[in-house]
PDB file of C-alpha atoms in Angstrom:
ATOM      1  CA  UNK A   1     -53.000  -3.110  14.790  1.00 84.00           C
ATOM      2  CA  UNK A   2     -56.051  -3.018  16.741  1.00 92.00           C
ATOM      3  CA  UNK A   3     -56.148  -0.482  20.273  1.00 94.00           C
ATOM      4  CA  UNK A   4     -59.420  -1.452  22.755  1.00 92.00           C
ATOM      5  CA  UNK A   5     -59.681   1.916  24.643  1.00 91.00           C
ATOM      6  CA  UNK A   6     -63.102   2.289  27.218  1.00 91.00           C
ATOM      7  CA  UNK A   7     -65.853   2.354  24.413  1.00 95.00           C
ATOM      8  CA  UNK A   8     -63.383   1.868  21.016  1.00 97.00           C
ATOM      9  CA  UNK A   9     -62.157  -0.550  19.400  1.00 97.00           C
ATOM     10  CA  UNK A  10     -59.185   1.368  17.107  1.00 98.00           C
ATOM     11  CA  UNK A  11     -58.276   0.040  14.270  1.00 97.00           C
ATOM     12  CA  UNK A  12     -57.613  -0.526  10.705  1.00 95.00           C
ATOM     13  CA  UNK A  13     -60.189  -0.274   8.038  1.00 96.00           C
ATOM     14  CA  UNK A  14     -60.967  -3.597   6.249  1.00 94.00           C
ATOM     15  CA  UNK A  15     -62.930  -5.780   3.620  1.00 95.00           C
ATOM     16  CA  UNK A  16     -65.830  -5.607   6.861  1.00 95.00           C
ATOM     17  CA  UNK A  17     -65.943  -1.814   6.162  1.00 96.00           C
ATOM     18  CA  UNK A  18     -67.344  -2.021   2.868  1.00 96.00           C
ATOM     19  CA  UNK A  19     -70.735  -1.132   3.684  1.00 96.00           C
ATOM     20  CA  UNK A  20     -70.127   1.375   6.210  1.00 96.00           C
ATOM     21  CA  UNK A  21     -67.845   3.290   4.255  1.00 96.00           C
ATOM     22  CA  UNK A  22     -69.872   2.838   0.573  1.00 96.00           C
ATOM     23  CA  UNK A  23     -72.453   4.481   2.666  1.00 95.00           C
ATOM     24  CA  UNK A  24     -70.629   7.544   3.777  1.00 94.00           C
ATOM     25  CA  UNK A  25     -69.142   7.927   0.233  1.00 95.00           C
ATOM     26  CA  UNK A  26     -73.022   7.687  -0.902  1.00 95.00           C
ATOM     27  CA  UNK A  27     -74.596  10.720   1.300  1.00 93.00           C
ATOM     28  CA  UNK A  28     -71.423  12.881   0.203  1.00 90.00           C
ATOM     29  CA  UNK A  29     -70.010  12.794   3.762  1.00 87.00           C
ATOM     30  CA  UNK A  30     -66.532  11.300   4.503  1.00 87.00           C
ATOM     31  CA  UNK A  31     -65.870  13.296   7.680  1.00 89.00           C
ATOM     32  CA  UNK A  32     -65.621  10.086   9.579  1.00 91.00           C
ATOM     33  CA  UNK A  33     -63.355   8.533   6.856  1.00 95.00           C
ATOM     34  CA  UNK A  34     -59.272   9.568   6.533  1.00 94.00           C
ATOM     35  CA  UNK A  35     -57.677  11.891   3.420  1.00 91.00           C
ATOM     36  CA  UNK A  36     -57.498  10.029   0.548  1.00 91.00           C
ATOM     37  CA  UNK A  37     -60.340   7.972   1.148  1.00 94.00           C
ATOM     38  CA  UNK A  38     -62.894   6.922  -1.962  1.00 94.00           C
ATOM     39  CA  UNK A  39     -65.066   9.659  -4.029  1.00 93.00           C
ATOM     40  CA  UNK A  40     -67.603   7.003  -5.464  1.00 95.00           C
ATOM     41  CA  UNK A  41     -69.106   3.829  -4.048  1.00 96.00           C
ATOM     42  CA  UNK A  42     -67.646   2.009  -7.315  1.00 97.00           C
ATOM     43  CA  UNK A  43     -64.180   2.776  -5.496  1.00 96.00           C
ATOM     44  CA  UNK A  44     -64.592   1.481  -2.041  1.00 96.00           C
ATOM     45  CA  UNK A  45     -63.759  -1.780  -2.178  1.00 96.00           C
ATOM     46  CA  UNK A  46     -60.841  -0.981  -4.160  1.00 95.00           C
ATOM     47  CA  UNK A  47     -59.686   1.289  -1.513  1.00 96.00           C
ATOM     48  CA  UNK A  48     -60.183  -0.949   1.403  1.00 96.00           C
ATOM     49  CA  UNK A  49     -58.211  -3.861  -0.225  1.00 94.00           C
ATOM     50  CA  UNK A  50     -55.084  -1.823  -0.629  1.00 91.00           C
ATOM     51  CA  UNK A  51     -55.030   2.127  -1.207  1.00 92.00           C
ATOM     52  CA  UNK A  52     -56.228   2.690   2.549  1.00 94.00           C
ATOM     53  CA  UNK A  53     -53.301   0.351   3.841  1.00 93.00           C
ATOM     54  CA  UNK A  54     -50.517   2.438   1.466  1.00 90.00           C
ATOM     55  CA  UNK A  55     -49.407   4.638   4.454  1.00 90.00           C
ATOM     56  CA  UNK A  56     -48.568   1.975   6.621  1.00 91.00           C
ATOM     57  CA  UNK A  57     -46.837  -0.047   4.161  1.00 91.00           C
ATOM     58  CA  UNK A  58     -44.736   2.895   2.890  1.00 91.00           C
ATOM     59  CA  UNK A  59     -43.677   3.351   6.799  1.00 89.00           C
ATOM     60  CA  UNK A  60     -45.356   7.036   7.012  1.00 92.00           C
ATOM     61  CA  UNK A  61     -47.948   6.189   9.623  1.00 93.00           C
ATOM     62  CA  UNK A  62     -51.252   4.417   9.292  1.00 94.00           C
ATOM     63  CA  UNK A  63     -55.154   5.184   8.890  1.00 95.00           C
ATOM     64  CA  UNK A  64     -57.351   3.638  11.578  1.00 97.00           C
ATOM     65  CA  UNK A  65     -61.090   3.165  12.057  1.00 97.00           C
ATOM     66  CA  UNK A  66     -62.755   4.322  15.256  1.00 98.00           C
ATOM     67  CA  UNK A  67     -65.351   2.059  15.726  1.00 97.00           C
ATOM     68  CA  UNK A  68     -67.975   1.272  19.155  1.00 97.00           C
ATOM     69  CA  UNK A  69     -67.756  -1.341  20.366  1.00 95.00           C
ATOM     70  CA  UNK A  70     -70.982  -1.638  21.709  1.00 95.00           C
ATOM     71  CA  UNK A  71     -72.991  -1.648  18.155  1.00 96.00           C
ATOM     72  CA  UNK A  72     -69.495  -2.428  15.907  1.00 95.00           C
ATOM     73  CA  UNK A  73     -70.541   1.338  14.023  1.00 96.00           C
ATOM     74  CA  UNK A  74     -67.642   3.716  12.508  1.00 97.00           C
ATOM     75  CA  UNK A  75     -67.952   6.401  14.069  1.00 96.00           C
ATOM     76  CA  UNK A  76     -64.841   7.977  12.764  1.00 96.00           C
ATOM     77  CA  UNK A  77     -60.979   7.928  11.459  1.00 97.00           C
ATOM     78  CA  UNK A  78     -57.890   8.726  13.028  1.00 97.00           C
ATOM     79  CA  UNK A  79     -54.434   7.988  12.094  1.00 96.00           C
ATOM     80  CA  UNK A  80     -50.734   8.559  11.891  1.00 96.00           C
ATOM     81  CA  UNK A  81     -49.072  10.826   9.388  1.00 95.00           C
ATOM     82  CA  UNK A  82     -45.353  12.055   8.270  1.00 94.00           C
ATOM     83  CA  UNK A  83     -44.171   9.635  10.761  1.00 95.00           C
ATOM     84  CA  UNK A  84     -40.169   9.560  10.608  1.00 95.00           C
ATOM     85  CA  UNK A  85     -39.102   6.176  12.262  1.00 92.00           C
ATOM     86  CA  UNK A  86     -35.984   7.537  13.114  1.00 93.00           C
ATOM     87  CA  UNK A  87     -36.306  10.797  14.893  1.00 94.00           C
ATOM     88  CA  UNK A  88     -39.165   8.753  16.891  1.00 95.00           C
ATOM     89  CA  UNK A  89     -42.255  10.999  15.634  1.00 96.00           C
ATOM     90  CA  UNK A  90     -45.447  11.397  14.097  1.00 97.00           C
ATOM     91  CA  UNK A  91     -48.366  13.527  13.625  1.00 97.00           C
ATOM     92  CA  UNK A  92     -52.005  12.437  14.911  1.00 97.00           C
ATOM     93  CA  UNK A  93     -54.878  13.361  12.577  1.00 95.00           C
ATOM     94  CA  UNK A  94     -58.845  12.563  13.549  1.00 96.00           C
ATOM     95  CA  UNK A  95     -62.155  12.533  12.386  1.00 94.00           C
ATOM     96  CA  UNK A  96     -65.911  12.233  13.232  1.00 95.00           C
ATOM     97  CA  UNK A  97     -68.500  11.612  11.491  1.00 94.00           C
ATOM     98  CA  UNK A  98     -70.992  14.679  11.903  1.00 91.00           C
ATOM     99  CA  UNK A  99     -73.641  13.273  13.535  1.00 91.00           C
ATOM    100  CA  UNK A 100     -71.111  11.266  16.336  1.00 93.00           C
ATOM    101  CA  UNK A 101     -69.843  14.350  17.441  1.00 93.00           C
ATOM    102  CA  UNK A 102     -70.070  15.640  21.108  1.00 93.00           C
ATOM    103  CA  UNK A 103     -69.790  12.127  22.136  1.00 95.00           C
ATOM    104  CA  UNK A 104     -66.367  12.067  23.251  1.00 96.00           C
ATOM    105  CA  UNK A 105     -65.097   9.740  20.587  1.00 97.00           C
ATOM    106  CA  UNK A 106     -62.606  11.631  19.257  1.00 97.00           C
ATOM    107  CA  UNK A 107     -60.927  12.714  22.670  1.00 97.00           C
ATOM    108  CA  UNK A 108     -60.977   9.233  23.889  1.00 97.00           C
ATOM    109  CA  UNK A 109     -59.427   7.886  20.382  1.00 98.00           C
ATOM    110  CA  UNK A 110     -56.575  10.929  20.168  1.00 97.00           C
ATOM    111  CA  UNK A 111     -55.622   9.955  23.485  1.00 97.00           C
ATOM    112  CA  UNK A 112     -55.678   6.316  22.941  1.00 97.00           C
ATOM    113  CA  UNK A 113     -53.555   6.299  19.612  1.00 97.00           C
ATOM    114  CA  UNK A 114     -51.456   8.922  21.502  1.00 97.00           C
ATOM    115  CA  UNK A 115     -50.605   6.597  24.539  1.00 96.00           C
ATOM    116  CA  UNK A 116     -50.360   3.824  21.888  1.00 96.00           C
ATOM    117  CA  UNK A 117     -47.468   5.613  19.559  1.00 96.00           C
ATOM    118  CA  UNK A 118     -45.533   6.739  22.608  1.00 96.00           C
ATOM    119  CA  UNK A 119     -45.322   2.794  24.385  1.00 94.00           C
ATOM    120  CA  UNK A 120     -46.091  -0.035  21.768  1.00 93.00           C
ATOM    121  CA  UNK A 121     -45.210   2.080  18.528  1.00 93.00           C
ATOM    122  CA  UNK A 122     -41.477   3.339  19.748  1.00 92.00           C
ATOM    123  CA  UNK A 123     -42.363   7.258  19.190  1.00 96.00           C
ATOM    124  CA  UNK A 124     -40.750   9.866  21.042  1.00 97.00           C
ATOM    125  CA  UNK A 125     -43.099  12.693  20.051  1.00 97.00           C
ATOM    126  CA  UNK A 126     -46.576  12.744  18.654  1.00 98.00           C
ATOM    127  CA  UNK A 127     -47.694  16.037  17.707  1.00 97.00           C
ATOM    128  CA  UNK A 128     -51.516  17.706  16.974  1.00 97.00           C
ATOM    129  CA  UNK A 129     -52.327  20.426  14.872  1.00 96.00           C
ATOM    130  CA  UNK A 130     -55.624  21.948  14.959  1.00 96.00           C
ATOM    131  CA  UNK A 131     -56.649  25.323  13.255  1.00 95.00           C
ATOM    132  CA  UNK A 132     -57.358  28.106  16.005  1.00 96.00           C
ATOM    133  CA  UNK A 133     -60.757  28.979  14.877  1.00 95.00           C
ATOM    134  CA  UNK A 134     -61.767  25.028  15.553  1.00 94.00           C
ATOM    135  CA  UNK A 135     -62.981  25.187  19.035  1.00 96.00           C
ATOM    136  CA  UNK A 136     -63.834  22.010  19.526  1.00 94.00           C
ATOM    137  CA  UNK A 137     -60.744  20.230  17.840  1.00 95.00           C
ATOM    138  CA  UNK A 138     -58.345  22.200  20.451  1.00 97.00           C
ATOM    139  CA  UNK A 139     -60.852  21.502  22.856  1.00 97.00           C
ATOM    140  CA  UNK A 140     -60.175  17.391  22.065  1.00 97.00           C
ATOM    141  CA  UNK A 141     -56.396  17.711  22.030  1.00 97.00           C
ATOM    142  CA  UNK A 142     -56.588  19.745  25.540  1.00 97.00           C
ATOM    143  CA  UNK A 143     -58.999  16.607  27.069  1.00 97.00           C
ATOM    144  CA  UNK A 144     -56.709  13.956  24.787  1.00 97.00           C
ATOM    145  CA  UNK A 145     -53.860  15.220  27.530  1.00 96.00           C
ATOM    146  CA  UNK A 146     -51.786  16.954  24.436  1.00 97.00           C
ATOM    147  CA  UNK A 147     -50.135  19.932  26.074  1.00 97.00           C
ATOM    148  CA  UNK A 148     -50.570  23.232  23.724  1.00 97.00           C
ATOM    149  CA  UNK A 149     -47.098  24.531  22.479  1.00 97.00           C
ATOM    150  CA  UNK A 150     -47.549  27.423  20.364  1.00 97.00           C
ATOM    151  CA  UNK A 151     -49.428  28.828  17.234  1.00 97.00           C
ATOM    152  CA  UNK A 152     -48.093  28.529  13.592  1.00 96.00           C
ATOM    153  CA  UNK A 153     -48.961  31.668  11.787  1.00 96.00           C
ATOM    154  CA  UNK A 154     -50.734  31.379   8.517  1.00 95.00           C
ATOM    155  CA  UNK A 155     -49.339  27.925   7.685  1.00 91.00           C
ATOM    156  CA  UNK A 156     -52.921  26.480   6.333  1.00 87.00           C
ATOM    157  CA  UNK A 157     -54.558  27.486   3.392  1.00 89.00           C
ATOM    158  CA  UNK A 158     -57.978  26.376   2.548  1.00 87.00           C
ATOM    159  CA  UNK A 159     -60.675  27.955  -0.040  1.00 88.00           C
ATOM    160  CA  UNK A 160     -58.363  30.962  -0.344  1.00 90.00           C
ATOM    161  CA  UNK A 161     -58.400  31.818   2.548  1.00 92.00           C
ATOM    162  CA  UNK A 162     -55.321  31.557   5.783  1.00 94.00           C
ATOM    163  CA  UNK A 163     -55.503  30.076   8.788  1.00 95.00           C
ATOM    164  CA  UNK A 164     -53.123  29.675  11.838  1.00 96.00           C
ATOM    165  CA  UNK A 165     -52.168  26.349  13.399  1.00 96.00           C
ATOM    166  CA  UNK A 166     -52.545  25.459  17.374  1.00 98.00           C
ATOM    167  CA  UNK A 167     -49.519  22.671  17.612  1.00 98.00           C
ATOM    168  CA  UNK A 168     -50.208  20.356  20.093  1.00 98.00           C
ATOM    169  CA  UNK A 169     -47.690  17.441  21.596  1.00 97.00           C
ATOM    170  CA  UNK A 170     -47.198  14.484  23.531  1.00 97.00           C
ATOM    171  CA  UNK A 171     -44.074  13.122  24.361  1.00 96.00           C
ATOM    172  CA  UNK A 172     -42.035  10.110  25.971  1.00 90.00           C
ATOM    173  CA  UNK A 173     -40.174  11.364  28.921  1.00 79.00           C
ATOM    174  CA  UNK A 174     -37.769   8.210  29.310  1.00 55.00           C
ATOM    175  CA  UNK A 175     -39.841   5.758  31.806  1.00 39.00           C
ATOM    176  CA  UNK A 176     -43.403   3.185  29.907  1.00 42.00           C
ATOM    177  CA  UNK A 177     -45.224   5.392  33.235  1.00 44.00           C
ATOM    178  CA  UNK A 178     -44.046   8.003  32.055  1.00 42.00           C
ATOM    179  CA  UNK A 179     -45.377   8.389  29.119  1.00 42.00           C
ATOM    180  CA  UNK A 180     -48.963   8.364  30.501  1.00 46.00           C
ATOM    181  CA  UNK A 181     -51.015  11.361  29.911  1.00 47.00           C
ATOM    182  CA  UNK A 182     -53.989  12.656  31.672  1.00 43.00           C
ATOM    183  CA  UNK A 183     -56.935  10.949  31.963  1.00 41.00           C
ATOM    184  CA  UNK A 184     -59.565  12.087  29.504  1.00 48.00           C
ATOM    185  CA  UNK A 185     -62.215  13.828  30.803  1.00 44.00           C
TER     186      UNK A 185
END
């Protein structure tokens, strides 16, 4: 699967990651790789040859690299997650590495993957969550064109503490055009 969107290239990690990703293990910063991804640089190549591929082939959704195009850097993850075939949806998930954010990579890549699922991938929904106090990760799914549907109430838990949930949505309305979304700004 591969999605060229503006200034991305989308797609899945590979064997080509290896030193991109051994690096990001190395300074103790995976915020531009997806859950699950390798704790030591022993483990990388391991991971890229099959463990990062295990969602797809299990049919639960899939974990994608966002990479520029114009140098060929990661620059973050996104993906696909609890994805039920059937009832036609899936959740979106992103991340970017810390020092690629404000760029507009992850707007342009949630909106991207969203348009993508709703067309090409045969999903009816595709759904966001993003915890309230994250300003700028409601502020992507707002610019992504997902429309805000409500708050889940203490759902997350993280270091002991609760959080709420902003859930966020995009859905096919019948019609390919219809399923566009607003342009990201």
């Amino acid at each position: 699967m591969k999605i060229i969107s503006g200034r991305l290239e989308i797609r899945e990690f590979g064997p080509q990651d290896a030193v991109p990703v051994a690096a990001f293990v190395a300074a103790g910063d995976r915020t531009a790789l997806p859950p699950g991804s390798p704790g030591a640089v022993a483990d990388v190549d391991g991971w890229l040859a099959d463990k990062v591929h295990q969602r797809r082939l299990d049919g639960e959704g899939v974990h994608l690299a966002i990479v520029e195009q114009a140098t060929d850097k990661i620059v973050g993850s996104i993906g696909l997650r609890d994805t039920d075939w059937e009832a036609g949806r899936t959740e979106i998930g992103y991340g970017v590495h810390t020092s690629q954010r404000g760029r507009g990579y992850a707007t342009e890549a949630a909106h991207a993957v969203g348009r993508w699922a709703l067309t090409d991938g045969g999903m009816r929904r595709v759904q966001l969550h993003s915890r309230v106090d994250n300003v700028a990760s409601l502020r992507v799914a707002e610019k992504a064109g997902y429309q805000r549907e409500g708050t889940l109430r203490m759902v997350e838990q993280e270091g002991g503490e609760t959080y709420d949930l902003a859930v966020f949505s995009m859905i096919a309305t019948g019609t390919p055009t219809d399923n566009e979304v607003a342009p990201v700004r």
